[in-house]
Amino acid sequence: MRFEAPTSTSIHFRKMPTLSDKAKSAYVRLHGEDRYLRYCDGPNRDTYHGGVHPPIARPGDLRARVDSQQFRNRLWYDAESMFWALYATLLRVVPLEGAIETKESAKCLRYDWGVLEEYTIPLPLIRRDCREQLVSEGDYVFSAAFLPGMVGVADLLYAMAGQVVPCYALMDQPPLLEDHLHEAMQRLILDYLVENQETPIPLKPGSFRRPAVPTRVDEDDADT
């Protein structure tokens, strides 16, 4: 189990992503049809990444489910760590085009970076993962901290977050394939790359956005 207190987001599971025709063709050429189907839930199967959704009836049921389990490291936690590293990097890179920093984007960057810096392992008792707030208010709010030239990448990261945030250990039957979250993230990335192969985003070498103050915006609303 992870160290945070459970929330409704912990069991907001999503289906394994499917690929567009062009991306699937590239995937199958490399890995074969059998591998692709091995990870798919299918439209009529009540599974999520191959796992079975828990029928939680009351908020206390979720807490009891967490208390009954013993923590052990799982492969999908590594995928989760990779996602947050990718998010932190892409949040601060500077594209050659669409790099105009506004007062609003600077404030959002400062806030989001403050949330990332606040996260610790293990979390204090009865604390939720503070990073969850970064992905819980919709794609428009999520992308507000990114520079204009990175909005398409922000949409990709938001879709990936929907796969990463749920806690798969809370399922009645967790996914059988340990690398299921790696597969989900890679499918979303592949789809994005195939869709945008004609429109790459060149970056300014060695340039990174710097949060003015690594604290919450609501604690410091001064001009940037």
CSV table of C-alpha atoms in Angstrom, one decimal:
chain,number,residue,atom,x,y,z
A,1,MET,CA,0.0,0.0,0.0
A,2,ARG,CA,1.0,3.6,-0.4
A,3,PHE,CA,1.4,5.7,2.7
A,4,GLU,CA,-1.4,8.2,2.2
A,5,ALA,CA,-4.9,8.2,3.7
A,6,PRO,CA,-7.4,6.8,1.1
A,7,THR,CA,-9.8,9.0,-0.8
A,8,SER,CA,-12.4,8.5,-3.5
A,9,THR,CA,-9.7,9.1,-6.1
A,10,SER,CA,-7.9,6.1,-4.8
A,11,ILE,CA,-10.5,3.8,-6.4
A,12,HIS,CA,-11.4,6.0,-9.5
A,13,PHE,CA,-9.9,3.4,-11.8
A,14,ARG,CA,-9.8,3.8,-15.6
A,15,LYS,CA,-9.7,1.2,-18.4
A,16,MET,CA,-6.4,0.3,-20.0
A,17,PRO,CA,-5.9,2.8,-22.9
A,18,THR,CA,-6.5,1.6,-26.4
A,19,LEU,CA,-4.5,2.8,-29.3
A,20,SER,CA,-5.5,4.7,-32.5
A,21,ASP,CA,-5.3,2.6,-35.6
A,22,LYS,CA,-2.0,4.1,-36.7
A,23,ALA,CA,-0.4,3.7,-33.2
A,24,LYS,CA,-1.8,0.2,-32.9
A,25,SER,CA,-0.3,-0.8,-36.2
A,26,ALA,CA,3.1,0.3,-35.0
A,27,TYR,CA,2.7,-1.4,-31.7
A,28,VAL,CA,1.6,-4.7,-33.3
A,29,ARG,CA,4.5,-4.7,-35.7
A,30,LEU,CA,6.9,-4.4,-32.8
A,31,HIS,CA,5.3,-6.5,-30.1
A,32,GLY,CA,2.6,-8.6,-31.8
A,33,GLU,CA,-1.2,-8.7,-31.5
A,34,ASP,CA,-1.1,-11.2,-28.6
A,35,ARG,CA,0.8,-8.7,-26.3
A,36,TYR,CA,-1.6,-5.9,-27.2
A,37,LEU,CA,-4.7,-8.0,-26.3
A,38,ARG,CA,-3.1,-9.4,-23.2
A,39,TYR,CA,-3.3,-5.9,-21.5
A,40,CYS,CA,-6.7,-4.8,-22.9
A,41,ASP,CA,-9.8,-4.9,-20.7
A,42,GLY,CA,-12.2,-5.1,-23.6
A,43,PRO,CA,-15.4,-3.1,-23.9
A,44,ASN,CA,-17.7,-5.7,-22.2
A,45,ARG,CA,-15.4,-6.8,-19.4
A,46,ASP,CA,-15.8,-5.3,-15.9
A,47,THR,CA,-12.1,-5.0,-15.3
A,48,TYR,CA,-9.6,-2.2,-15.0
A,49,HIS,CA,-6.1,-3.0,-16.1
A,50,GLY,CA,-7.3,-6.6,-15.7
A,51,GLY,CA,-8.2,-6.0,-12.0
A,52,VAL,CA,-11.6,-6.1,-10.4
A,53,HIS,CA,-13.1,-2.8,-9.0
A,54,PRO,CA,-13.9,-3.0,-5.2
A,55,PRO,CA,-17.6,-2.7,-4.3
A,56,ILE,CA,-17.0,-0.1,-1.6
A,57,ALA,CA,-20.3,0.8,0.0
A,58,ARG,CA,-19.3,3.2,2.8
A,59,PRO,CA,-16.3,5.5,3.3
A,60,GLY,CA,-15.3,3.4,6.3
A,61,ASP,CA,-15.0,0.4,4.1
A,62,LEU,CA,-12.1,1.9,2.2
A,63,ARG,CA,-10.3,2.8,5.4
A,64,ALA,CA,-10.8,-0.8,6.6
A,65,ARG,CA,-9.5,-2.2,3.4
A,66,VAL,CA,-6.3,-0.1,3.7
A,67,ASP,CA,-5.8,-1.1,7.4
A,68,SER,CA,-6.1,-4.8,6.5
A,69,GLN,CA,-3.2,-4.8,4.0
A,70,GLN,CA,0.5,-4.8,4.6
A,71,PHE,CA,2.7,-2.6,2.5
A,72,ARG,CA,5.1,-4.2,0.0
A,73,ASN,CA,6.8,-2.6,-3.0
A,74,ARG,CA,5.0,-3.1,-6.3
A,75,LEU,CA,6.2,-2.6,-9.8
A,76,TRP,CA,3.5,0.0,-10.5
A,77,TYR,CA,4.9,2.2,-7.8
A,78,ASP,CA,8.0,2.6,-10.0
A,79,ALA,CA,5.8,3.7,-12.9
A,80,GLU,CA,4.2,6.2,-10.6
A,81,SER,CA,7.6,7.6,-9.6
A,82,MET,CA,8.5,7.9,-13.3
A,83,PHE,CA,5.3,9.8,-14.0
A,84,TRP,CA,6.0,12.4,-11.3
A,85,ALA,CA,9.6,12.8,-12.5
A,86,LEU,CA,8.4,13.3,-16.0
A,87,TYR,CA,5.7,15.8,-14.9
A,88,ALA,CA,8.3,17.8,-12.9
A,89,THR,CA,10.6,18.0,-15.8
A,90,LEU,CA,8.1,19.0,-18.5
A,91,LEU,CA,6.5,21.6,-16.2
A,92,ARG,CA,9.8,23.5,-16.2
A,93,VAL,CA,11.2,23.1,-19.7
A,94,VAL,CA,11.1,26.1,-22.1
A,95,PRO,CA,10.0,25.5,-25.7
A,96,LEU,CA,11.4,27.6,-28.5
A,97,GLU,CA,7.9,28.7,-29.5
A,98,GLY,CA,5.0,29.5,-27.1
A,99,ALA,CA,7.3,30.4,-24.3
A,100,ILE,CA,5.6,33.6,-23.1
A,101,GLU,CA,5.3,33.5,-19.3
A,102,THR,CA,2.3,35.3,-17.9
A,103,LYS,CA,1.5,36.4,-14.4
A,104,GLU,CA,-1.0,33.6,-14.1
A,105,SER,CA,1.2,30.8,-15.5
A,106,ALA,CA,4.0,32.0,-13.2
A,107,LYS,CA,1.7,31.8,-10.2
A,108,CYS,CA,0.4,28.4,-11.1
A,109,LEU,CA,4.0,27.1,-11.6
A,110,ARG,CA,5.0,28.5,-8.2
A,111,TYR,CA,2.0,26.8,-6.6
A,112,ASP,CA,2.4,23.5,-8.3
A,113,TRP,CA,6.1,23.3,-7.6
A,114,GLY,CA,5.4,24.1,-4.0
A,115,VAL,CA,3.0,21.1,-3.8
A,116,LEU,CA,5.7,18.9,-5.3
A,117,GLU,CA,8.3,20.1,-2.7
A,118,GLU,CA,5.8,19.5,0.1
A,119,TYR,CA,5.5,15.8,-0.7
A,120,THR,CA,7.5,13.4,1.6
A,121,ILE,CA,7.8,9.7,2.1
A,122,PRO,CA,6.5,8.5,4.4
A,123,LEU,CA,3.6,11.0,4.8
A,124,PRO,CA,2.6,12.1,8.2
A,125,LEU,CA,-0.2,10.0,9.7
A,126,ILE,CA,-3.7,10.5,8.2
A,127,ARG,CA,-2.3,12.6,5.4
A,128,ARG,CA,-3.3,12.2,1.8
A,129,ASP,CA,-0.9,12.5,-1.0
A,130,CYS,CA,-0.7,16.3,-1.5
A,131,ARG,CA,0.1,15.8,-5.2
A,132,GLU,CA,-3.4,14.5,-5.8
A,133,GLN,CA,-4.7,18.1,-5.8
A,134,LEU,CA,-2.6,18.8,-8.9
A,135,VAL,CA,-4.7,16.4,-11.0
A,136,SER,CA,-8.1,16.6,-9.2
A,137,GLU,CA,-9.6,19.8,-10.7
A,138,GLY,CA,-9.8,19.1,-14.4
A,139,ASP,CA,-7.5,19.4,-17.4
A,140,TYR,CA,-7.9,23.2,-17.8
A,141,VAL,CA,-6.6,23.9,-14.3
A,142,PHE,CA,-3.9,21.2,-14.7
A,143,SER,CA,-2.5,22.8,-17.8
A,144,ALA,CA,-2.6,26.4,-16.4
A,145,ALA,CA,1.0,26.0,-15.0
A,146,PHE,CA,2.5,25.1,-18.4
A,147,LEU,CA,3.8,27.5,-21.0
A,148,PRO,CA,1.5,27.9,-24.1
A,149,GLY,CA,3.8,25.8,-26.3
A,150,MET,CA,3.6,22.9,-23.8
A,151,VAL,CA,-0.2,22.7,-23.5
A,152,GLY,CA,-0.5,19.6,-25.7
A,153,VAL,CA,2.1,17.8,-23.6
A,154,ALA,CA,0.1,18.9,-20.5
A,155,ASP,CA,-3.0,17.2,-21.9
A,156,LEU,CA,-0.9,14.0,-22.3
A,157,LEU,CA,0.3,14.2,-18.7
A,158,TYR,CA,-3.2,14.7,-17.5
A,159,ALA,CA,-4.4,11.6,-19.2
A,160,MET,CA,-1.4,9.7,-17.7
A,161,ALA,CA,-2.3,11.0,-14.3
A,162,GLY,CA,-5.7,9.4,-14.6
A,163,GLN,CA,-4.0,6.1,-14.9
A,164,VAL,CA,-1.4,6.7,-12.1
A,165,VAL,CA,-3.4,8.2,-9.3
A,166,PRO,CA,-5.6,5.2,-8.4
A,167,CYS,CA,-4.3,2.7,-5.9
A,168,TYR,CA,-4.5,-0.7,-7.6
A,169,ALA,CA,-3.7,-2.5,-4.4
A,170,LEU,CA,-7.2,-1.6,-3.2
A,171,MET,CA,-8.9,-3.7,-5.9
A,172,ASP,CA,-10.7,-6.9,-4.9
A,173,GLN,CA,-8.4,-8.6,-7.4
A,174,PRO,CA,-5.4,-6.5,-8.4
A,175,PRO,CA,-4.1,-6.7,-12.0
A,176,LEU,CA,-2.3,-9.9,-12.7
A,177,LEU,CA,0.4,-8.3,-14.9
A,178,GLU,CA,2.8,-6.3,-12.6
A,179,ASP,CA,3.8,-4.0,-15.4
A,180,HIS,CA,0.2,-3.0,-16.3
A,181,LEU,CA,0.8,0.7,-15.3
A,182,HIS,CA,4.0,0.9,-17.4
A,183,GLU,CA,1.9,-0.4,-20.3
A,184,ALA,CA,-0.8,2.1,-19.8
A,185,MET,CA,1.6,5.0,-19.7
A,186,GLN,CA,3.5,3.8,-22.7
A,187,ARG,CA,0.3,3.5,-24.8
A,188,LEU,CA,-0.6,7.0,-24.0
A,189,ILE,CA,2.9,8.3,-24.9
A,190,LEU,CA,2.9,6.2,-28.2
A,191,ASP,CA,-0.5,7.6,-29.2
A,192,TYR,CA,0.7,11.1,-28.5
A,193,LEU,CA,4.0,10.6,-30.5
A,194,VAL,CA,2.2,9.1,-33.5
A,195,GLU,CA,-0.4,11.9,-33.5
A,196,ASN,CA,2.2,14.7,-33.2
A,197,GLN,CA,5.1,13.3,-35.2
A,198,GLU,CA,4.8,16.1,-37.7
A,199,THR,CA,4.7,18.8,-35.0
A,200,PRO,CA,7.6,18.3,-32.6
A,201,ILE,CA,8.3,20.8,-29.8
A,202,PRO,CA,11.9,22.0,-29.9
A,203,LEU,CA,13.2,23.1,-26.5
A,204,LYS,CA,15.7,25.8,-25.5
A,205,PRO,CA,18.8,23.9,-24.4
A,206,GLY,CA,19.7,24.5,-20.8
A,207,SER,CA,16.7,26.7,-20.1
A,208,PHE,CA,14.3,25.9,-17.2
A,209,ARG,CA,11.5,27.9,-15.7
A,210,ARG,CA,12.3,28.9,-12.1
A,211,PRO,CA,9.5,29.2,-9.6
A,212,ALA,CA,9.8,32.7,-8.0
A,213,VAL,CA,9.1,31.4,-4.5
A,214,PRO,CA,8.5,27.6,-3.8
A,215,THR,CA,5.4,28.2,-1.7
A,216,ARG,CA,1.7,28.1,-2.2
A,217,VAL,CA,0.2,31.0,-4.2
A,218,ASP,CA,-2.4,31.7,-1.6
A,219,GLU,CA,0.4,32.4,0.9
A,220,ASP,CA,2.1,34.9,-1.4
A,221,ASP,CA,-0.1,36.6,-4.0
A,222,ALA,CA,2.4,39.3,-4.8
A,223,ASP,CA,3.2,40.2,-8.4
A,224,THR,CA,5.8,38.0,-10.1
